[in-house]
Amino acid sequence: MGKVFVFEHPLIQHKLTYIRDKSTGTKEFRELVDEISTLMAFEITRDLPLQEIEVETPVQLAKTNVLAGKKMAIVPILRAGIGMVDGILKLIPAAKVGHIGLYRDPETLQPVEYYFKMPSDVQERELIVVDPMLATGGSAIEAVNSLKKRGAVKIRFMCIIAAPEGVEALQKAHPDVDIYIAALDEKLNEKGYIVPGLGDAGDRLFGTK
Ligand code: URA
């Protein structure tokens, strides 16, 4: 079963309060999502492998560590996932970025892929799929299906707010995918919104309605 990590860092929790607030406007909302994503990237990279090298300090030779150069890619689910990308790239600037576009078929209510563009070596990369909200889990499950179909094997999922229903569905469909979240909320309402949540993340990021 995939593990669930809730990032309880005070800075993340503080900023989360303000993106939940309905009086927070588009500019501030976007900045806060960006900052939360950077802080989450700091937490998610704790297990990156290091390699020892030697450098000459002004005093003497020192054995010290650098990143071992693990190849990573960030994969936002369109459109709201885009709001998390720049914040993560601030800490992992060499990561490639792939995009997955999904829409919900009005008849079957199932997510359907309309856009998929990945780095050519997606099979070798460690992938972080990002979407601010994990609601029913439908889009996250389909995004991971799409990546696995193209040979991806190392996949993690990161969102800001998750509903228990979405976590359970994603864990069941993809037990190999660990889930990283800033807040695990109460439930989904009858319209599929996370409660208490923050409303529609895409609309709040891009100022649409
Ligand atoms: N997507 C959103 O943007 N918000 C929700 O509450 C659920 C899904």
PDB file of C-alpha atoms and ligand atoms in Angstrom:
ATOM      1  CA  MET A   1       0.000   0.000   0.000  1.00  0.00           C
ATOM      2  CA  GLY A   2       1.302   3.475  -0.884  1.00  0.00           C
ATOM      3  CA  LYS A   3       2.273   5.577   2.119  1.00  0.00           C
ATOM      4  CA  VAL A   4       0.626   8.913   2.902  1.00  0.00           C
ATOM      5  CA  PHE A   5       2.784  11.777   4.192  1.00  0.00           C
ATOM      6  CA  VAL A   6       1.104  14.881   5.633  1.00  0.00           C
ATOM      7  CA  PHE A   7       3.485  17.839   5.740  1.00  0.00           C
ATOM      8  CA  GLU A   8       2.717  19.546   9.013  1.00  0.00           C
ATOM      9  CA  HIS A   9       5.453  22.170   8.826  1.00  0.00           C
ATOM     10  CA  PRO A  10       4.136  25.382  10.476  1.00  0.00           C
ATOM     11  CA  LEU A  11       4.954  27.524   7.426  1.00  0.00           C
ATOM     12  CA  ILE A  12       2.946  25.221   5.175  1.00  0.00           C
ATOM     13  CA  GLN A  13       0.013  25.146   7.609  1.00  0.00           C
ATOM     14  CA  HIS A  14       0.071  28.944   7.988  1.00  0.00           C
ATOM     15  CA  LYS A  15      -0.004  29.571   4.239  1.00  0.00           C
ATOM     16  CA  LEU A  16      -2.694  26.924   3.789  1.00  0.00           C
ATOM     17  CA  THR A  17      -5.011  28.948   6.052  1.00  0.00           C
ATOM     18  CA  TYR A  18      -4.827  31.893   3.666  1.00  0.00           C
ATOM     19  CA  ILE A  19      -5.469  29.892   0.500  1.00  0.00           C
ATOM     20  CA  ARG A  20      -8.573  28.434   2.167  1.00  0.00           C
ATOM     21  CA  ASP A  21      -9.870  31.939   2.956  1.00  0.00           C
ATOM     22  CA  LYS A  22     -12.415  32.947   0.313  1.00  0.00           C
ATOM     23  CA  SER A  23     -11.400  36.604   0.625  1.00  0.00           C
ATOM     24  CA  THR A  24      -7.866  35.839  -0.661  1.00  0.00           C
ATOM     25  CA  GLY A  25      -7.610  37.241  -4.198  1.00  0.00           C
ATOM     26  CA  THR A  26      -6.050  35.648  -7.283  1.00  0.00           C
ATOM     27  CA  LYS A  27      -2.616  37.269  -7.009  1.00  0.00           C
ATOM     28  CA  GLU A  28      -2.099  36.314  -3.388  1.00  0.00           C
ATOM     29  CA  PHE A  29      -3.613  32.858  -3.905  1.00  0.00           C
ATOM     30  CA  ARG A  30      -1.173  32.153  -6.752  1.00  0.00           C
ATOM     31  CA  GLU A  31       1.795  33.390  -4.706  1.00  0.00           C
ATOM     32  CA  LEU A  32       0.795  31.252  -1.732  1.00  0.00           C
ATOM     33  CA  VAL A  33       0.345  28.107  -3.860  1.00  0.00           C
ATOM     34  CA  ASP A  34       3.802  28.793  -5.291  1.00  0.00           C
ATOM     35  CA  GLU A  35       5.328  29.151  -1.800  1.00  0.00           C
ATOM     36  CA  ILE A  36       3.548  26.078  -0.431  1.00  0.00           C
ATOM     37  CA  SER A  37       4.810  24.088  -3.424  1.00  0.00           C
ATOM     38  CA  THR A  38       8.393  25.178  -2.721  1.00  0.00           C
ATOM     39  CA  LEU A  39       8.072  24.154   0.930  1.00  0.00           C
ATOM     40  CA  MET A  40       6.538  20.817  -0.062  1.00  0.00           C
ATOM     41  CA  ALA A  41       9.375  20.276  -2.545  1.00  0.00           C
ATOM     42  CA  PHE A  42      11.828  20.757   0.338  1.00  0.00           C
ATOM     43  CA  GLU A  43      10.055  18.028   2.308  1.00  0.00           C
ATOM     44  CA  ILE A  44       9.654  15.611  -0.600  1.00  0.00           C
ATOM     45  CA  THR A  45      13.359  15.782  -1.494  1.00  0.00           C
ATOM     46  CA  ARG A  46      14.574  14.675   1.941  1.00  0.00           C
ATOM     47  CA  ASP A  47      15.440  11.210   0.593  1.00  0.00           C
ATOM     48  CA  LEU A  48      17.452  12.311  -2.469  1.00  0.00           C
ATOM     49  CA  PRO A  49      20.694  10.357  -2.713  1.00  0.00           C
ATOM     50  CA  LEU A  50      24.025  12.118  -2.125  1.00  0.00           C
ATOM     51  CA  GLN A  51      27.515  11.348  -3.295  1.00  0.00           C
ATOM     52  CA  GLU A  52      30.721  12.310  -1.575  1.00  0.00           C
ATOM     53  CA  ILE A  53      33.210  14.551  -3.350  1.00  0.00           C
ATOM     54  CA  GLU A  54      36.275  16.519  -2.291  1.00  0.00           C
ATOM     55  CA  VAL A  55      36.628  20.296  -2.478  1.00  0.00           C
ATOM     56  CA  GLU A  56      39.488  22.546  -1.447  1.00  0.00           C
ATOM     57  CA  THR A  57      38.338  25.021   1.139  1.00  0.00           C
ATOM     58  CA  PRO A  58      40.657  27.992   1.841  1.00  0.00           C
ATOM     59  CA  VAL A  59      41.853  25.934   4.826  1.00  0.00           C
ATOM     60  CA  GLN A  60      42.223  22.347   3.600  1.00  0.00           C
ATOM     61  CA  LEU A  61      40.722  19.534   1.516  1.00  0.00           C
ATOM     62  CA  ALA A  62      37.185  18.639   2.666  1.00  0.00           C
ATOM     63  CA  LYS A  63      35.129  15.537   1.974  1.00  0.00           C
ATOM     64  CA  THR A  64      31.607  16.781   1.336  1.00  0.00           C
ATOM     65  CA  ASN A  65      28.322  15.841  -0.341  1.00  0.00           C
ATOM     66  CA  VAL A  66      26.536  16.815  -3.520  1.00  0.00           C
ATOM     67  CA  LEU A  67      23.312  15.461  -5.019  1.00  0.00           C
ATOM     68  CA  ALA A  68      23.951  12.209  -6.856  1.00  0.00           C
ATOM     69  CA  GLY A  69      22.090  13.520  -9.898  1.00  0.00           C
ATOM     70  CA  LYS A  70      18.852  11.548  -9.745  1.00  0.00           C
ATOM     71  CA  LYS A  71      16.785  12.359 -12.849  1.00  0.00           C
ATOM     72  CA  MET A  72      13.430  13.826 -11.950  1.00  0.00           C
ATOM     73  CA  ALA A  73      10.364  15.210 -13.695  1.00  0.00           C
ATOM     74  CA  ILE A  74       7.415  17.181 -12.413  1.00  0.00           C
ATOM     75  CA  VAL A  75       4.109  16.253 -14.025  1.00  0.00           C
ATOM     76  CA  PRO A  76       1.286  18.759 -13.483  1.00  0.00           C
ATOM     77  CA  ILE A  77      -2.256  17.660 -14.248  1.00  0.00           C
ATOM     78  CA  LEU A  78      -3.819  20.481 -16.302  1.00  0.00           C
ATOM     79  CA  ARG A  79      -4.887  22.978 -15.455  1.00  0.00           C
ATOM     80  CA  ALA A  80      -4.541  23.575 -11.695  1.00  0.00           C
ATOM     81  CA  GLY A  81      -1.338  21.506 -11.425  1.00  0.00           C
ATOM     82  CA  ILE A  82       0.474  24.228 -13.383  1.00  0.00           C
ATOM     83  CA  GLY A  83       0.190  26.483 -10.326  1.00  0.00           C
ATOM     84  CA  MET A  84       2.574  24.196  -8.408  1.00  0.00           C
ATOM     85  CA  VAL A  85       5.340  23.813 -11.001  1.00  0.00           C
ATOM     86  CA  ASP A  86       7.412  26.993 -10.589  1.00  0.00           C
ATOM     87  CA  GLY A  87       7.490  26.635  -6.810  1.00  0.00           C
ATOM     88  CA  ILE A  88       8.942  23.126  -7.118  1.00  0.00           C
ATOM     89  CA  LEU A  89      11.419  24.142  -9.841  1.00  0.00           C
ATOM     90  CA  LYS A  90      12.897  26.728  -7.461  1.00  0.00           C
ATOM     91  CA  LEU A  91      14.368  23.829  -5.469  1.00  0.00           C
ATOM     92  CA  ILE A  92      14.756  21.251  -8.260  1.00  0.00           C
ATOM     93  CA  PRO A  93      15.738  23.469 -11.199  1.00  0.00           C
ATOM     94  CA  ALA A  94      17.127  20.629 -13.312  1.00  0.00           C
ATOM     95  CA  ALA A  95      13.847  18.695 -13.275  1.00  0.00           C
ATOM     96  CA  LYS A  96      12.053  18.274 -16.591  1.00  0.00           C
ATOM     97  CA  VAL A  97       8.332  19.052 -16.784  1.00  0.00           C
ATOM     98  CA  GLY A  98       5.761  16.800 -18.464  1.00  0.00           C
ATOM     99  CA  HIS A  99       2.079  17.729 -18.851  1.00  0.00           C
ATOM    100  CA  ILE A 100      -1.083  15.654 -18.713  1.00  0.00           C
ATOM    101  CA  GLY A 101      -4.432  17.127 -19.757  1.00  0.00           C
ATOM    102  CA  LEU A 102      -7.591  15.345 -18.657  1.00  0.00           C
ATOM    103  CA  TYR A 103     -11.260  16.247 -18.982  1.00  0.00           C
ATOM    104  CA  ARG A 104     -14.271  14.549 -17.485  1.00  0.00           C
ATOM    105  CA  ASP A 105     -16.541  12.844 -20.057  1.00  0.00           C
ATOM    106  CA  PRO A 106     -19.999  14.305 -19.323  1.00  0.00           C
ATOM    107  CA  GLU A 107     -21.704  10.952 -19.950  1.00  0.00           C
ATOM    108  CA  THR A 108     -19.425   8.413 -18.304  1.00  0.00           C
ATOM    109  CA  LEU A 109     -18.015  10.982 -15.796  1.00  0.00           C
ATOM    110  CA  GLN A 110     -14.658   9.272 -16.345  1.00  0.00           C
ATOM    111  CA  PRO A 111     -11.484  11.320 -16.951  1.00  0.00           C
ATOM    112  CA  VAL A 112     -10.311  11.242 -20.574  1.00  0.00           C
ATOM    113  CA  GLU A 113      -6.786  12.187 -21.662  1.00  0.00           C
ATOM    114  CA  TYR A 114      -6.611  15.029 -24.229  1.00  0.00           C
ATOM    115  CA  TYR A 115      -2.941  16.008 -23.837  1.00  0.00           C
ATOM    116  CA  PHE A 116       0.175  14.061 -22.901  1.00  0.00           C
ATOM    117  CA  LYS A 117       3.727  15.301 -23.351  1.00  0.00           C
ATOM    118  CA  MET A 118       6.624  13.837 -21.362  1.00  0.00           C
ATOM    119  CA  PRO A 119      10.408  13.932 -21.476  1.00  0.00           C
ATOM    120  CA  SER A 120      11.607  11.172 -23.846  1.00  0.00           C
ATOM    121  CA  ASP A 121      13.325   9.283 -21.003  1.00  0.00           C
ATOM    122  CA  VAL A 122      10.217   9.212 -18.794  1.00  0.00           C
ATOM    123  CA  GLN A 123      10.840   5.513 -18.000  1.00  0.00           C
ATOM    124  CA  GLU A 124      14.094   6.372 -16.195  1.00  0.00           C
ATOM    125  CA  ARG A 125      12.887   9.418 -14.309  1.00  0.00           C
ATOM    126  CA  GLU A 126      11.508   9.780 -10.821  1.00  0.00           C
ATOM    127  CA  LEU A 127       8.144  11.467 -11.424  1.00  0.00           C
ATOM    128  CA  ILE A 128       6.206  13.769  -9.108  1.00  0.00           C
ATOM    129  CA  VAL A 129       2.637  14.111 -10.370  1.00  0.00           C
ATOM    130  CA  VAL A 130       1.110  17.321  -9.013  1.00  0.00           C
ATOM    131  CA  ASP A 131      -2.434  18.640  -8.660  1.00  0.00           C
ATOM    132  CA  PRO A 132      -3.440  20.953  -5.799  1.00  0.00           C
ATOM    133  CA  MET A 133      -6.612  18.984  -4.991  1.00  0.00           C
ATOM    134  CA  LEU A 134      -7.060  15.207  -4.649  1.00  0.00           C
ATOM    135  CA  ALA A 135     -10.857  14.937  -4.618  1.00  0.00           C
ATOM    136  CA  THR A 136     -12.410  11.709  -5.996  1.00  0.00           C
ATOM    137  CA  GLY A 137      -8.989  10.548  -7.162  1.00  0.00           C
ATOM    138  CA  GLY A 138     -10.258  10.015 -10.735  1.00  0.00           C
ATOM    139  CA  SER A 139      -7.779  12.372 -12.422  1.00  0.00           C
ATOM    140  CA  ALA A 140      -4.822  11.250 -10.319  1.00  0.00           C
ATOM    141  CA  ILE A 141      -5.555   7.577 -11.047  1.00  0.00           C
ATOM    142  CA  GLU A 142      -5.914   8.239 -14.783  1.00  0.00           C
ATOM    143  CA  ALA A 143      -2.722  10.343 -14.847  1.00  0.00           C
ATOM    144  CA  VAL A 144      -0.762   7.509 -13.216  1.00  0.00           C
ATOM    145  CA  ASN A 145      -2.385   4.996 -15.624  1.00  0.00           C
ATOM    146  CA  SER A 146      -1.229   7.147 -18.562  1.00  0.00           C
ATOM    147  CA  LEU A 147       2.328   7.352 -17.208  1.00  0.00           C
ATOM    148  CA  LYS A 148       2.552   3.625 -16.491  1.00  0.00           C
ATOM    149  CA  LYS A 149       1.279   2.847 -20.020  1.00  0.00           C
ATOM    150  CA  ARG A 150       4.336   4.764 -21.321  1.00  0.00           C
ATOM    151  CA  GLY A 151       6.686   2.777 -19.108  1.00  0.00           C
ATOM    152  CA  ALA A 152       7.048   5.044 -16.064  1.00  0.00           C
ATOM    153  CA  VAL A 153       7.796   3.103 -12.884  1.00  0.00           C
ATOM    154  CA  LYS A 154       8.841   5.566 -10.190  1.00  0.00           C
ATOM    155  CA  ILE A 155       5.840   7.763  -9.514  1.00  0.00           C
ATOM    156  CA  ARG A 156       4.840   9.885  -6.519  1.00  0.00           C
ATOM    157  CA  PHE A 157       1.759  12.085  -6.159  1.00  0.00           C
ATOM    158  CA  MET A 158       1.783  15.488  -4.452  1.00  0.00           C
ATOM    159  CA  CYS A 159      -1.226  17.682  -3.732  1.00  0.00           C
ATOM    160  CA  ILE A 160      -2.043  20.467  -1.300  1.00  0.00           C
ATOM    161  CA  ILE A 161      -5.439  19.308  -0.004  1.00  0.00           C
ATOM    162  CA  ALA A 162      -6.805  15.757  -0.193  1.00  0.00           C
ATOM    163  CA  ALA A 163     -10.152  14.178   0.646  1.00  0.00           C
ATOM    164  CA  PRO A 164     -10.065  10.760   2.363  1.00  0.00           C
ATOM    165  CA  GLU A 165     -12.105   9.340  -0.556  1.00  0.00           C
ATOM    166  CA  GLY A 166      -9.412  10.387  -3.059  1.00  0.00           C
ATOM    167  CA  VAL A 167      -6.549   9.063  -0.952  1.00  0.00           C
ATOM    168  CA  GLU A 168      -8.281   5.700  -0.584  1.00  0.00           C
ATOM    169  CA  ALA A 169      -9.121   5.447  -4.302  1.00  0.00           C
ATOM    170  CA  LEU A 170      -5.568   6.336  -5.390  1.00  0.00           C
ATOM    171  CA  GLN A 171      -4.013   3.930  -2.876  1.00  0.00           C
ATOM    172  CA  LYS A 172      -6.303   1.138  -4.081  1.00  0.00           C
ATOM    173  CA  ALA A 173      -5.682   1.746  -7.795  1.00  0.00           C
ATOM    174  CA  HIS A 174      -1.919   2.365  -7.450  1.00  0.00           C
ATOM    175  CA  PRO A 175      -0.535   0.850  -4.246  1.00  0.00           C
ATOM    176  CA  ASP A 176       3.018   1.608  -5.415  1.00  0.00           C
ATOM    177  CA  VAL A 177       2.442   5.397  -5.446  1.00  0.00           C
ATOM    178  CA  ASP A 178       3.229   7.343  -2.262  1.00  0.00           C
ATOM    179  CA  ILE A 179       1.032  10.403  -1.619  1.00  0.00           C
ATOM    180  CA  TYR A 180       2.321  13.711  -0.204  1.00  0.00           C
ATOM    181  CA  ILE A 181      -0.205  16.247   1.087  1.00  0.00           C
ATOM    182  CA  ALA A 182      -0.363  19.439   3.161  1.00  0.00           C
ATOM    183  CA  ALA A 183      -3.831  18.761   4.592  1.00  0.00           C
ATOM    184  CA  LEU A 184      -6.178  15.793   4.767  1.00  0.00           C
ATOM    185  CA  ASP A 185      -9.675  17.297   4.869  1.00  0.00           C
ATOM    186  CA  GLU A 186     -12.981  15.901   6.085  1.00  0.00           C
ATOM    187  CA  LYS A 187     -14.850  14.665   3.014  1.00  0.00           C
ATOM    188  CA  LEU A 188     -16.251  15.390  -0.446  1.00  0.00           C
ATOM    189  CA  ASN A 189     -19.615  17.107  -0.778  1.00  0.00           C
ATOM    190  CA  GLU A 190     -22.364  16.095  -3.237  1.00  0.00           C
ATOM    191  CA  LYS A 191     -20.835  18.371  -5.924  1.00  0.00           C
ATOM    192  CA  GLY A 192     -17.422  16.730  -5.628  1.00  0.00           C
ATOM    193  CA  TYR A 193     -15.813  19.636  -3.747  1.00  0.00           C
ATOM    194  CA  ILE A 194     -13.462  18.952  -0.867  1.00  0.00           C
ATOM    195  CA  VAL A 195     -14.898  20.050   2.507  1.00  0.00           C
ATOM    196  CA  PRO A 196     -13.796  22.434   3.916  1.00  0.00           C
ATOM    197  CA  GLY A 197     -11.251  22.686   1.052  1.00  0.00           C
ATOM    198  CA  LEU A 198     -10.664  25.953  -0.776  1.00  0.00           C
ATOM    199  CA  GLY A 199     -13.183  25.863  -3.640  1.00  0.00           C
ATOM    200  CA  ASP A 200     -12.073  25.386  -7.246  1.00  0.00           C
ATOM    201  CA  ALA A 201      -8.279  25.559  -7.266  1.00  0.00           C
ATOM    202  CA  GLY A 202      -8.068  26.211 -11.030  1.00  0.00           C
ATOM    203  CA  ASP A 203     -10.537  29.100 -10.894  1.00  0.00           C
ATOM    204  CA  ARG A 204      -8.820  30.613  -7.877  1.00  0.00           C
ATOM    205  CA  LEU A 205      -5.357  30.317  -9.480  1.00  0.00           C
ATOM    206  CA  PHE A 206      -6.316  31.742 -12.830  1.00  0.00           C
ATOM    207  CA  GLY A 207      -9.102  34.150 -11.848  1.00  0.00           C
ATOM    208  CA  THR A 208     -11.802  32.363 -13.853  1.00  0.00           C
ATOM    209  CA  LYS A 209     -15.279  31.266 -12.861  1.00  0.00           C
TER     210      LYS A 209
HETATM  211  N1  URA B   1     -11.060  20.296  -7.493  1.00  0.00           N
HETATM  212  C1  URA B   1     -10.993  21.532  -6.924  1.00  0.00           C
HETATM  213  O1  URA B   1     -10.412  22.454  -7.488  1.00  0.00           O
HETATM  214  N2  URA B   1     -11.575  21.705  -5.724  1.00  0.00           N
HETATM  215  C2  URA B   1     -12.230  20.737  -5.052  1.00  0.00           C
HETATM  216  O2  URA B   1     -12.733  20.968  -3.946  1.00  0.00           O
HETATM  217  C3  URA B   1     -12.294  19.461  -5.670  1.00  0.00           C
HETATM  218  C4  URA B   1     -11.703  19.273  -6.880  1.00  0.00           C
END
